[in-house]
PDB file of C-alpha atoms in Angstrom:
ATOM      1  CA  VAL A 143     -13.153 -92.515  32.982  1.00 46.00           C
ATOM      2  CA  SER A 144     -13.728 -91.072  36.462  1.00 52.00           C
ATOM      3  CA  GLY A 145     -16.098 -92.444  39.120  1.00 55.00           C
ATOM      4  CA  GLY A 146     -18.014 -94.491  36.594  1.00 59.00           C
ATOM      5  CA  VAL A 147     -18.502 -91.481  34.272  1.00 63.00           C
ATOM      6  CA  ILE A 148     -16.983 -91.382  30.829  1.00 62.00           C
ATOM      7  CA  ASP A 149     -15.922 -87.956  29.572  1.00 58.00           C
ATOM      8  CA  VAL A 150     -15.763 -87.693  25.790  1.00 53.00           C
ATOM      9  CA  VAL A 151     -13.643 -84.940  24.269  1.00 52.00           C
ATOM     10  CA  VAL A 152     -14.321 -84.147  20.642  1.00 53.00           C
ATOM     11  CA  ARG A 153     -11.578 -82.256  18.820  1.00 56.00           C
ATOM     12  CA  ASN A 154     -11.905 -80.598  15.468  1.00 65.00           C
ATOM     13  CA  VAL A 155      -8.409 -81.372  14.232  1.00 64.00           C
ATOM     14  CA  ASN A 156      -8.962 -79.591  10.916  1.00 72.00           C
ATOM     15  CA  GLN A 157     -10.047 -76.396  12.661  1.00 77.00           C
ATOM     16  CA  GLU A 158      -7.130 -76.561  15.077  1.00 75.00           C
ATOM     17  CA  ALA A 159      -4.691 -77.028  12.200  1.00 77.00           C
ATOM     18  CA  LYS A 160      -6.184 -74.050  10.361  1.00 76.00           C
ATOM     19  CA  GLY A 161      -5.834 -71.964  13.511  1.00 80.00           C
ATOM     20  CA  LEU A 162      -2.162 -72.914  13.784  1.00 78.00           C
ATOM     21  CA  ALA A 163      -1.566 -72.116  10.106  1.00 80.00           C
ATOM     22  CA  SER A 164      -3.224 -68.713  10.457  1.00 81.00           C
ATOM     23  CA  GLU A 165      -1.041 -67.897  13.477  1.00 83.00           C
ATOM     24  CA  LEU A 166       2.088 -68.842  11.537  1.00 81.00           C
ATOM     25  CA  ALA A 167       1.038 -66.521   8.709  1.00 81.00           C
ATOM     26  CA  ARG A 168       0.397 -63.701  11.175  1.00 81.00           C
ATOM     27  CA  CYS A 169       3.830 -64.260  12.706  1.00 79.00           C
ATOM     28  CA  SER A 170       5.407 -64.063   9.241  1.00 77.00           C
ATOM     29  CA  ARG A 171       3.700 -60.724   8.584  1.00 75.00           C
ATOM     30  CA  ALA A 172       4.661 -59.432  12.034  1.00 79.00           C
ATOM     31  CA  LEU A 173       8.314 -60.237  11.343  1.00 71.00           C
ATOM     32  CA  GLN A 174       8.046 -58.413   8.033  1.00 71.00           C
ATOM     33  CA  GLN A 175       6.534 -55.330   9.699  1.00 75.00           C
ATOM     34  CA  ALA A 176       9.357 -55.437  12.252  1.00 72.00           C
ATOM     35  CA  GLY A 177      11.824 -55.014   9.399  1.00 71.00           C
ATOM     36  CA  ILE A 178      13.338 -58.497   9.624  1.00 69.00           C
ATOM     37  CA  ASP A 179      14.787 -59.890   6.394  1.00 70.00           C
ATOM     38  CA  LEU A 180      12.321 -62.534   5.193  1.00 63.00           C
ATOM     39  CA  SER A 181      14.365 -63.844   2.280  1.00 67.00           C
ATOM     40  CA  LEU A 182      14.989 -67.586   2.245  1.00 65.00           C
ATOM     41  CA  PRO A 183      17.941 -68.347   4.557  1.00 61.00           C
ATOM     42  CA  GLY A 184      20.278 -71.282   4.238  1.00 64.00           C
ATOM     43  CA  VAL A 185      19.035 -74.674   5.349  1.00 56.00           C
ATOM     44  CA  ASP A 186      21.627 -74.814   8.142  1.00 60.00           C
ATOM     45  CA  ALA A 187      20.962 -71.285   9.414  1.00 62.00           C
ATOM     46  CA  ALA A 188      20.616 -70.810  13.175  1.00 63.00           C
ATOM     47  CA  GLY A 189      18.399 -68.512  15.213  1.00 71.00           C
ATOM     48  CA  ILE A 190      15.562 -66.623  13.547  1.00 68.00           C
ATOM     49  CA  PRO A 191      16.849 -67.390   9.996  1.00 71.00           C
ATOM     50  CA  GLY A 192      16.730 -71.094  10.808  1.00 74.00           C
ATOM     51  CA  VAL A 193      13.196 -70.774  12.118  1.00 74.00           C
ATOM     52  CA  LEU A 194      12.213 -68.927   8.940  1.00 80.00           C
ATOM     53  CA  HIS A 195      13.660 -71.661   6.749  1.00 80.00           C
ATOM     54  CA  ARG A 196      11.633 -74.289   8.585  1.00 84.00           C
ATOM     55  CA  LEU A 197       8.542 -72.095   8.357  1.00 86.00           C
ATOM     56  CA  TYR A 198       8.891 -71.691   4.581  1.00 88.00           C
ATOM     57  CA  ALA A 199       9.608 -75.403   4.139  1.00 88.00           C
ATOM     58  CA  PHE A 200       6.459 -76.178   6.147  1.00 89.00           C
ATOM     59  CA  ALA A 201       4.377 -73.749   4.083  1.00 91.00           C
ATOM     60  CA  SER A 202       5.591 -75.028   0.716  1.00 92.00           C
ATOM     61  CA  LYS A 203       5.187 -78.722   1.487  1.00 91.00           C
ATOM     62  CA  PRO A 204       2.758 -80.056   4.155  1.00 91.00           C
ATOM     63  CA  LEU A 205       0.713 -76.867   4.454  1.00 92.00           C
ATOM     64  CA  LEU A 206       0.271 -76.409   0.705  1.00 95.00           C
ATOM     65  CA  GLN A 207      -0.358 -80.138   0.264  1.00 93.00           C
ATOM     66  CA  ALA A 208      -3.158 -79.907   2.850  1.00 93.00           C
ATOM     67  CA  THR A 209      -5.059 -77.741   0.358  1.00 94.00           C
ATOM     68  CA  VAL A 210      -6.654 -80.970  -0.878  1.00 92.00           C
ATOM     69  CA  VAL A 211      -8.312 -81.200   2.563  1.00 91.00           C
ATOM     70  CA  ASP A 212      -9.248 -77.528   2.969  1.00 93.00           C
ATOM     71  CA  CYS A 213      -8.498 -74.663   0.562  1.00 96.00           C
ATOM     72  CA  ASP A 214      -7.686 -72.340   3.459  1.00 94.00           C
ATOM     73  CA  PHE A 215      -4.442 -74.221   4.088  1.00 93.00           C
ATOM     74  CA  GLY A 216      -3.265 -73.028   0.671  1.00 95.00           C
ATOM     75  CA  MET A 217      -4.329 -69.506   1.563  1.00 95.00           C
ATOM     76  CA  TRP A 218      -2.183 -69.514   4.706  1.00 93.00           C
ATOM     77  CA  ALA A 219       0.722 -71.063   2.790  1.00 94.00           C
ATOM     78  CA  ALA A 220       0.478 -68.251   0.221  1.00 95.00           C
ATOM     79  CA  ARG A 221       0.500 -65.618   2.952  1.00 93.00           C
ATOM     80  CA  ILE A 222       3.592 -67.101   4.570  1.00 92.00           C
ATOM     81  CA  MET A 223       5.466 -67.138   1.228  1.00 92.00           C
ATOM     82  CA  GLU A 224       4.097 -63.842  -0.108  1.00 90.00           C
ATOM     83  CA  ARG A 225       7.402 -61.920   0.146  1.00 86.00           C
ATOM     84  CA  LEU A 226       9.719 -64.546  -1.333  1.00 87.00           C
ATOM     85  CA  ASP A 227      11.310 -63.994  -4.736  1.00 89.00           C
ATOM     86  CA  PHE A 228      11.350 -66.490  -7.608  1.00 90.00           C
ATOM     87  CA  SER A 229      14.702 -67.943  -6.551  1.00 91.00           C
ATOM     88  CA  ALA A 230      13.413 -68.833  -3.093  1.00 90.00           C
ATOM     89  CA  LEU A 231      10.095 -70.090  -4.469  1.00 92.00           C
ATOM     90  CA  SER A 232      12.031 -72.276  -6.893  1.00 93.00           C
ATOM     91  CA  GLU A 233      14.268 -73.637  -4.145  1.00 91.00           C
ATOM     92  CA  LEU A 234      11.127 -74.530  -2.183  1.00 92.00           C
ATOM     93  CA  GLY A 235       9.860 -76.527  -5.172  1.00 92.00           C
ATOM     94  CA  LEU A 236       6.873 -74.412  -6.214  1.00 94.00           C
ATOM     95  CA  TYR A 237       7.634 -74.865  -9.935  1.00 94.00           C
ATOM     96  CA  LEU A 238       8.115 -78.638  -9.790  1.00 92.00           C
ATOM     97  CA  GLY A 239       5.837 -81.083 -11.556  1.00 89.00           C
ATOM     98  CA  VAL A 240       5.278 -79.123 -14.768  1.00 88.00           C
ATOM     99  CA  ARG A 241       8.654 -79.297 -16.523  1.00 78.00           C
ATOM    100  CA  GLU A 242      10.546 -81.219 -13.868  1.00 72.00           C
ATOM    101  CA  ILE A 243       9.246 -84.267 -12.015  1.00 71.00           C
ATOM    102  CA  ASP A 244       7.959 -83.730  -8.495  1.00 72.00           C
ATOM    103  CA  GLU A 245       8.987 -87.078  -7.030  1.00 76.00           C
ATOM    104  CA  GLU A 246       7.511 -86.430  -3.583  1.00 77.00           C
ATOM    105  CA  GLY A 247       4.225 -85.249  -5.068  1.00 74.00           C
ATOM    106  CA  GLN A 248       4.004 -88.283  -7.318  1.00 73.00           C
ATOM    107  CA  ARG A 249       4.702 -90.595  -4.387  1.00 77.00           C
ATOM    108  CA  LEU A 250       1.862 -88.984  -2.435  1.00 73.00           C
ATOM    109  CA  GLY A 251      -0.452 -88.936  -5.449  1.00 81.00           C
ATOM    110  CA  LEU A 252      -0.692 -85.132  -5.392  1.00 87.00           C
ATOM    111  CA  GLU A 253      -0.957 -82.550  -8.154  1.00 91.00           C
ATOM    112  CA  PRO A 254       2.059 -80.272  -8.787  1.00 92.00           C
ATOM    113  CA  PRO A 255       2.448 -77.388  -6.293  1.00 94.00           C
ATOM    114  CA  LEU A 256       1.203 -74.762  -8.778  1.00 96.00           C
ATOM    115  CA  MET A 257      -2.075 -76.646  -9.151  1.00 95.00           C
ATOM    116  CA  LEU A 258      -2.383 -77.148  -5.394  1.00 96.00           C
ATOM    117  CA  LEU A 259      -1.964 -73.390  -5.025  1.00 97.00           C
ATOM    118  CA  GLY A 260      -4.676 -72.976  -7.650  1.00 98.00           C
ATOM    119  CA  HIS A 261      -7.181 -74.702  -5.345  1.00 97.00           C
ATOM    120  CA  ALA A 262      -6.502 -71.950  -2.807  1.00 98.00           C
ATOM    121  CA  LEU A 263      -8.316 -69.595  -5.189  1.00 98.00           C
ATOM    122  CA  LYS A 264     -11.441 -71.083  -3.572  1.00 98.00           C
ATOM    123  CA  ALA A 265     -10.264 -70.199  -0.050  1.00 97.00           C
ATOM    124  CA  SER A 266     -12.276 -68.115   2.392  1.00 96.00           C
ATOM    125  CA  ASP A 267     -10.515 -64.896   1.311  1.00 97.00           C
ATOM    126  CA  GLY A 268     -11.892 -65.353  -2.188  1.00 98.00           C
ATOM    127  CA  GLY A 269      -8.514 -66.431  -3.532  1.00 98.00           C
ATOM    128  CA  ILE A 270      -6.858 -63.045  -3.019  1.00 98.00           C
ATOM    129  CA  SER A 271      -3.752 -64.440  -1.287  1.00 97.00           C
ATOM    130  CA  ALA A 272      -3.163 -67.235  -3.797  1.00 98.00           C
ATOM    131  CA  ALA A 273      -3.771 -64.962  -6.801  1.00 98.00           C
ATOM    132  CA  ALA A 274      -1.214 -62.458  -5.521  1.00 97.00           C
ATOM    133  CA  LEU A 275       1.387 -65.213  -5.140  1.00 97.00           C
ATOM    134  CA  PHE A 276       0.769 -66.378  -8.719  1.00 98.00           C
ATOM    135  CA  VAL A 277       1.752 -62.908  -9.973  1.00 97.00           C
ATOM    136  CA  ARG A 278       4.901 -63.096  -7.855  1.00 95.00           C
ATOM    137  CA  LEU A 279       5.694 -66.537  -9.268  1.00 97.00           C
ATOM    138  CA  CYS A 280       5.813 -64.974 -12.748  1.00 96.00           C
ATOM    139  CA  TYR A 281       8.519 -62.456 -11.883  1.00 91.00           C
ATOM    140  CA  GLY A 282      12.118 -63.538 -12.280  1.00 88.00           C
ATOM    141  CA  GLU A 283      13.780 -65.421 -15.095  1.00 90.00           C
ATOM    142  CA  ARG A 284      11.728 -66.163 -18.204  1.00 91.00           C
ATOM    143  CA  TRP A 285      11.171 -69.815 -17.350  1.00 93.00           C
ATOM    144  CA  CYS A 286       9.236 -68.802 -14.219  1.00 94.00           C
ATOM    145  CA  ALA A 287       6.241 -67.255 -15.994  1.00 95.00           C
ATOM    146  CA  ALA A 288       6.527 -69.822 -18.797  1.00 94.00           C
ATOM    147  CA  THR A 289       6.210 -72.668 -16.278  1.00 94.00           C
ATOM    148  CA  VAL A 290       3.154 -71.052 -14.682  1.00 96.00           C
ATOM    149  CA  GLY A 291       1.558 -70.803 -18.137  1.00 95.00           C
ATOM    150  CA  GLU A 292       2.384 -74.394 -18.999  1.00 94.00           C
ATOM    151  CA  ALA A 293       0.668 -75.539 -15.792  1.00 95.00           C
ATOM    152  CA  PHE A 294      -2.622 -74.425 -17.364  1.00 96.00           C
ATOM    153  CA  MET A 295      -2.327 -77.537 -19.526  1.00 94.00           C
ATOM    154  CA  GLY A 296      -1.394 -79.852 -16.667  1.00 89.00           C
ATOM    155  CA  HIS A 297       1.838 -81.591 -15.844  1.00 82.00           C
ATOM    156  CA  SER A 298       4.366 -82.966 -18.340  1.00 73.00           C
ATOM    157  CA  TRP A 299       4.068 -80.081 -20.810  1.00 74.00           C
ATOM    158  CA  ARG A 300       5.877 -80.842 -24.063  1.00 74.00           C
ATOM    159  CA  HIS A 301       6.604 -77.714 -26.072  1.00 69.00           C
ATOM    160  CA  ASP A 302       7.742 -79.613 -29.159  1.00 68.00           C
ATOM    161  CA  GLU A 303       4.523 -81.626 -29.209  1.00 70.00           C
ATOM    162  CA  VAL A 304       2.399 -78.713 -27.970  1.00 69.00           C
ATOM    163  CA  ARG A 305       0.552 -80.771 -25.399  1.00 74.00           C
ATOM    164  CA  GLY A 306       0.285 -81.455 -21.693  1.00 78.00           C
ATOM    165  CA  SER A 307      -1.755 -83.872 -19.636  1.00 83.00           C
ATOM    166  CA  ALA A 308      -4.975 -81.816 -19.790  1.00 87.00           C
ATOM    167  CA  ILE A 309      -7.760 -81.871 -22.394  1.00 90.00           C
ATOM    168  CA  LEU A 310      -7.463 -79.277 -25.179  1.00 90.00           C
ATOM    169  CA  GLY A 311      -9.881 -76.421 -24.684  1.00 92.00           C
ATOM    170  CA  VAL A 312     -10.427 -77.345 -21.039  1.00 93.00           C
ATOM    171  CA  GLY A 313      -7.025 -77.252 -19.407  1.00 94.00           C
ATOM    172  CA  SER A 314      -5.910 -78.376 -15.971  1.00 95.00           C
ATOM    173  CA  SER A 315      -7.526 -77.831 -12.589  1.00 95.00           C
ATOM    174  CA  LEU A 316      -5.441 -74.645 -12.398  1.00 97.00           C
ATOM    175  CA  ALA A 317      -7.106 -73.305 -15.547  1.00 97.00           C
ATOM    176  CA  GLN A 318     -10.544 -74.109 -14.119  1.00 97.00           C
ATOM    177  CA  GLU A 319      -9.782 -72.321 -10.850  1.00 98.00           C
ATOM    178  CA  PHE A 320      -8.555 -69.280 -12.797  1.00 98.00           C
ATOM    179  CA  ARG A 321     -11.704 -69.267 -14.938  1.00 98.00           C
ATOM    180  CA  ASP A 322     -13.932 -69.386 -11.869  1.00 98.00           C
ATOM    181  CA  THR A 323     -12.009 -66.574 -10.173  1.00 98.00           C
ATOM    182  CA  ILE A 324     -12.043 -64.363 -13.264  1.00 98.00           C
ATOM    183  CA  ALA A 325     -15.774 -64.947 -13.655  1.00 97.00           C
ATOM    184  CA  LYS A 326     -16.956 -64.430 -10.084  1.00 97.00           C
ATOM    185  CA  GLY A 327     -14.042 -63.948  -7.687  1.00 98.00           C
ATOM    186  CA  PRO A 328     -13.210 -60.732  -5.797  1.00 98.00           C
ATOM    187  CA  GLU A 329     -11.933 -57.905  -7.953  1.00 98.00           C
ATOM    188  CA  ALA A 330      -8.374 -58.108  -6.593  1.00 98.00           C
ATOM    189  CA  ALA A 331      -8.152 -61.857  -7.237  1.00 98.00           C
ATOM    190  CA  ALA A 332      -9.653 -61.567 -10.725  1.00 98.00           C
ATOM    191  CA  LEU A 333      -7.180 -58.821 -11.631  1.00 98.00           C
ATOM    192  CA  ASP A 334      -4.202 -60.855 -10.430  1.00 98.00           C
ATOM    193  CA  CYS A 335      -5.391 -63.954 -12.319  1.00 98.00           C
ATOM    194  CA  LEU A 336      -5.730 -61.965 -15.539  1.00 98.00           C
ATOM    195  CA  CYS A 337      -2.344 -60.330 -14.930  1.00 97.00           C
ATOM    196  CA  THR A 338      -0.778 -63.780 -14.416  1.00 98.00           C
ATOM    197  CA  CYS A 339      -2.161 -64.919 -17.776  1.00 98.00           C
ATOM    198  CA  ILE A 340      -0.704 -61.849 -19.485  1.00 97.00           C
ATOM    199  CA  LEU A 341       2.712 -62.346 -17.891  1.00 97.00           C
ATOM    200  CA  ALA A 342       2.728 -66.033 -18.802  1.00 96.00           C
ATOM    201  CA  SER A 343       1.682 -65.274 -22.401  1.00 96.00           C
ATOM    202  CA  THR A 344       4.270 -62.598 -23.090  1.00 95.00           C
ATOM    203  CA  VAL A 345       7.423 -63.901 -21.425  1.00 92.00           C
ATOM    204  CA  ASP A 346       8.751 -65.735 -24.474  1.00 88.00           C
ATOM    205  CA  HIS A 347       7.984 -66.843 -28.036  1.00 86.00           C
ATOM    206  CA  GLN A 348       4.730 -68.865 -28.286  1.00 87.00           C
ATOM    207  CA  CYS A 349       4.190 -68.889 -24.517  1.00 92.00           C
ATOM    208  CA  SER A 350       0.607 -67.858 -25.229  1.00 94.00           C
ATOM    209  CA  VAL A 351      -0.070 -71.346 -26.647  1.00 94.00           C
ATOM    210  CA  PRO A 352      -0.828 -73.202 -23.378  1.00 94.00           C
ATOM    211  CA  ILE A 353      -2.940 -70.264 -22.171  1.00 96.00           C
ATOM    212  CA  LEU A 354      -5.059 -70.477 -25.334  1.00 96.00           C
ATOM    213  CA  LEU A 355      -5.179 -74.271 -25.314  1.00 95.00           C
ATOM    214  CA  ALA A 356      -6.626 -74.072 -21.798  1.00 96.00           C
ATOM    215  CA  GLY A 357      -9.477 -71.847 -23.006  1.00 96.00           C
ATOM    216  CA  MET A 358      -8.456 -68.710 -21.144  1.00 97.00           C
ATOM    217  CA  ALA A 359      -9.393 -66.460 -24.079  1.00 97.00           C
ATOM    218  CA  GLY A 360     -13.008 -67.465 -23.552  1.00 97.00           C
ATOM    219  CA  SER A 361     -12.752 -66.565 -19.880  1.00 97.00           C
ATOM    220  CA  ALA A 362     -11.310 -63.137 -20.682  1.00 98.00           C
ATOM    221  CA  ALA A 363     -13.951 -62.537 -23.355  1.00 98.00           C
ATOM    222  CA  ALA A 364     -16.771 -63.392 -20.952  1.00 97.00           C
ATOM    223  CA  ALA A 365     -15.375 -60.966 -18.377  1.00 97.00           C
ATOM    224  CA  TRP A 366     -14.911 -58.139 -20.905  1.00 97.00           C
ATOM    225  CA  LYS A 367     -18.068 -58.245 -22.997  1.00 94.00           C
ATOM    226  CA  GLU A 368     -21.446 -56.773 -22.114  1.00 90.00           C
ATOM    227  CA  GLY A 369     -23.055 -58.735 -19.329  1.00 92.00           C
ATOM    228  CA  GLY A 370     -19.691 -59.814 -17.931  1.00 94.00           C
ATOM    229  CA  ARG A 371     -17.771 -58.305 -15.024  1.00 96.00           C
ATOM    230  CA  LYS A 372     -18.977 -54.904 -13.878  1.00 96.00           C
ATOM    231  CA  GLU A 373     -15.694 -53.567 -12.496  1.00 96.00           C
ATOM    232  CA  PRO A 374     -13.964 -51.261 -15.042  1.00 94.00           C
ATOM    233  CA  GLU A 375     -10.460 -52.417 -14.048  1.00 95.00           C
ATOM    234  CA  VAL A 376     -11.354 -56.092 -14.459  1.00 97.00           C
ATOM    235  CA  GLN A 377     -12.923 -55.338 -17.837  1.00 96.00           C
ATOM    236  CA  GLY A 378      -9.790 -53.451 -18.824  1.00 95.00           C
ATOM    237  CA  MET A 379      -7.439 -56.230 -17.721  1.00 97.00           C
ATOM    238  CA  ALA A 380      -9.573 -58.809 -19.543  1.00 97.00           C
ATOM    239  CA  ALA A 381      -9.374 -56.676 -22.685  1.00 97.00           C
ATOM    240  CA  ALA A 382      -5.608 -56.405 -22.214  1.00 97.00           C
ATOM    241  CA  LEU A 383      -5.310 -60.199 -22.113  1.00 97.00           C
ATOM    242  CA  LEU A 384      -7.407 -60.525 -25.271  1.00 97.00           C
ATOM    243  CA  VAL A 385      -5.268 -57.935 -27.076  1.00 96.00           C
ATOM    244  CA  THR A 386      -2.124 -59.748 -25.914  1.00 96.00           C
ATOM    245  CA  LEU A 387      -3.407 -63.016 -27.373  1.00 97.00           C
ATOM    246  CA  LEU A 388      -4.724 -61.401 -30.580  1.00 96.00           C
ATOM    247  CA  ASP A 389      -1.378 -59.758 -31.253  1.00 94.00           C
ATOM    248  CA  ARG A 390       0.314 -63.138 -31.021  1.00 94.00           C
ATOM    249  CA  LEU A 391      -1.916 -65.727 -32.638  1.00 93.00           C
ATOM    250  CA  TRP A 392      -4.841 -64.131 -34.462  1.00 93.00           C
ATOM    251  CA  PRO A 393      -4.846 -64.487 -38.308  1.00 84.00           C
ATOM    252  CA  GLU A 394      -3.328 -61.492 -40.124  1.00 80.00           C
ATOM    253  CA  ARG A 395      -2.439 -59.930 -36.797  1.00 85.00           C
ATOM    254  CA  GLY A 396      -0.431 -62.429 -34.772  1.00 81.00           C
ATOM    255  CA  TYR A 397       3.318 -62.646 -35.214  1.00 83.00           C
ATOM    256  CA  GLU A 398       3.909 -65.991 -33.482  1.00 85.00           C
ATOM    257  CA  GLN A 399       1.867 -68.246 -35.748  1.00 85.00           C
ATOM    258  CA  GLY A 400       3.374 -71.473 -37.002  1.00 83.00           C
ATOM    259  CA  PRO A 401       2.758 -75.224 -37.374  1.00 81.00           C
ATOM    260  CA  ARG A 402       2.823 -75.691 -33.605  1.00 84.00           C
ATOM    261  CA  THR A 403       0.171 -73.062 -32.936  1.00 90.00           C
ATOM    262  CA  GLU A 404      -2.651 -74.424 -35.104  1.00 91.00           C
ATOM    263  CA  ALA A 405      -4.531 -76.142 -32.261  1.00 92.00           C
ATOM    264  CA  ALA A 406      -4.291 -73.006 -30.123  1.00 93.00           C
ATOM    265  CA  GLU A 407      -5.581 -70.878 -33.006  1.00 94.00           C
ATOM    266  CA  GLU A 408      -8.572 -73.178 -33.480  1.00 95.00           C
ATOM    267  CA  ILE A 409      -9.521 -73.006 -29.814  1.00 96.00           C
ATOM    268  CA  PHE A 410      -8.966 -69.234 -29.844  1.00 96.00           C
ATOM    269  CA  LEU A 411     -11.403 -68.821 -32.737  1.00 96.00           C
ATOM    270  CA  LYS A 412     -13.959 -71.107 -31.090  1.00 97.00           C
ATOM    271  CA  ASP A 413     -13.769 -69.189 -27.809  1.00 97.00           C
ATOM    272  CA  LEU A 414     -14.254 -65.813 -29.489  1.00 97.00           C
ATOM    273  CA  VAL A 415     -17.098 -67.118 -31.669  1.00 97.00           C
ATOM    274  CA  ASN A 416     -18.845 -68.484 -28.591  1.00 97.00           C
ATOM    275  CA  ALA A 417     -18.417 -65.104 -26.916  1.00 97.00           C
ATOM    276  CA  GLY A 418     -19.913 -63.311 -29.924  1.00 96.00           C
ATOM    277  CA  LEU A 419     -16.662 -61.522 -30.720  1.00 97.00           C
ATOM    278  CA  ALA A 420     -15.822 -63.322 -33.971  1.00 97.00           C
ATOM    279  CA  ASP A 421     -17.696 -64.446 -37.085  1.00 96.00           C
ATOM    280  CA  PRO A 422     -17.487 -68.224 -37.662  1.00 95.00           C
ATOM    281  CA  SER A 423     -17.952 -67.883 -41.440  1.00 94.00           C
ATOM    282  CA  THR A 424     -15.327 -65.224 -42.126  1.00 94.00           C
ATOM    283  CA  LYS A 425     -13.155 -66.123 -39.120  1.00 92.00           C
ATOM    284  CA  ASN A 426     -12.733 -62.429 -38.472  1.00 94.00           C
ATOM    285  CA  LEU A 427     -13.411 -60.351 -35.385  1.00 96.00           C
ATOM    286  CA  THR A 428     -16.778 -58.612 -35.283  1.00 96.00           C
ATOM    287  CA  PRO A 429     -16.539 -54.897 -36.149  1.00 95.00           C
ATOM    288  CA  PHE A 430     -17.101 -53.962 -32.487  1.00 94.00           C
ATOM    289  CA  ALA A 431     -14.361 -56.295 -31.241  1.00 95.00           C
ATOM    290  CA  ALA A 432     -11.961 -55.205 -33.991  1.00 94.00           C
ATOM    291  CA  GLU A 433     -12.482 -51.562 -32.992  1.00 94.00           C
ATOM    292  CA  LYS A 434     -12.244 -52.006 -29.236  1.00 93.00           C
ATOM    293  CA  LEU A 435      -9.625 -54.725 -28.876  1.00 94.00           C
ATOM    294  CA  THR A 436      -6.555 -52.712 -29.782  1.00 91.00           C
ATOM    295  CA  GLU A 437      -3.639 -51.630 -27.639  1.00 88.00           C
ATOM    296  CA  GLU A 438      -4.613 -47.972 -27.981  1.00 88.00           C
ATOM    297  CA  GLN A 439      -8.182 -48.603 -26.842  1.00 85.00           C
ATOM    298  CA  VAL A 440      -7.093 -50.745 -23.902  1.00 85.00           C
ATOM    299  CA  ASN A 441      -4.551 -48.142 -22.751  1.00 80.00           C
ATOM    300  CA  GLU A 442      -7.316 -45.534 -22.684  1.00 74.00           C
ATOM    301  CA  PHE A 443      -9.590 -47.935 -20.816  1.00 66.00           C
ATOM    302  CA  LEU A 444      -6.997 -48.699 -18.155  1.00 65.00           C
TER     303      LEU A 444
END
């Protein structure tokens, strides 16, 4: 108040926070281009390593958690962490909440970090940054990709009971974000999402089960078949995912079938029938699908 006049200042806190996050991501990339080691330093590190540790901790916790407010926060978090390996990503807690309890997330009423990152697939870059980080999250020890795959069926995945917290055939919010990106996201993001599904399906015995239970075969089929995605590489990657799943759990072709895979097989058949790639009466692939969905054909396509 000055001389009887009231000055009102309106601040867009959300926009200011996004601006700060974007600057932090740009700084991270600038350090990388300068040749500075961007691996995760020790928590007690001093100097630039100490600053980096605090930056990564900020990106993996409050910044990623802010994705529930605006998807772009997840995008900036992904860009800050884009060069970290699985060990660092694990130390930062990115895999928590699927196999292991994420106590902080539960206290705040938040989804597990992998699912929060999934919301960043709707960010202003079309999900390119988040999709690239998902591929990186799959590289490392076998449990890394397996955990990413299990997140498609929500938290609390139980391998022995073949179930998670999500509805069969629908999957978690992560599965929905992947489906949307594969269907209509930028080519780079769609390719990385399909690649993530392949990595998660092939890392270990029966790891394709949560991917199928979440309905991802239907998403791949829609992208591959006539009238689906137009980009040849996306079509090829979608076909590669279908072949991966067929070679594991399709009758008379899959080598991972067993009592625990029956629900996944049922959803697989339903998805391919709905896509016009399988016959509901014979439960066989259509002649066209049987001819085209082979490893040899996909290798030629890619």
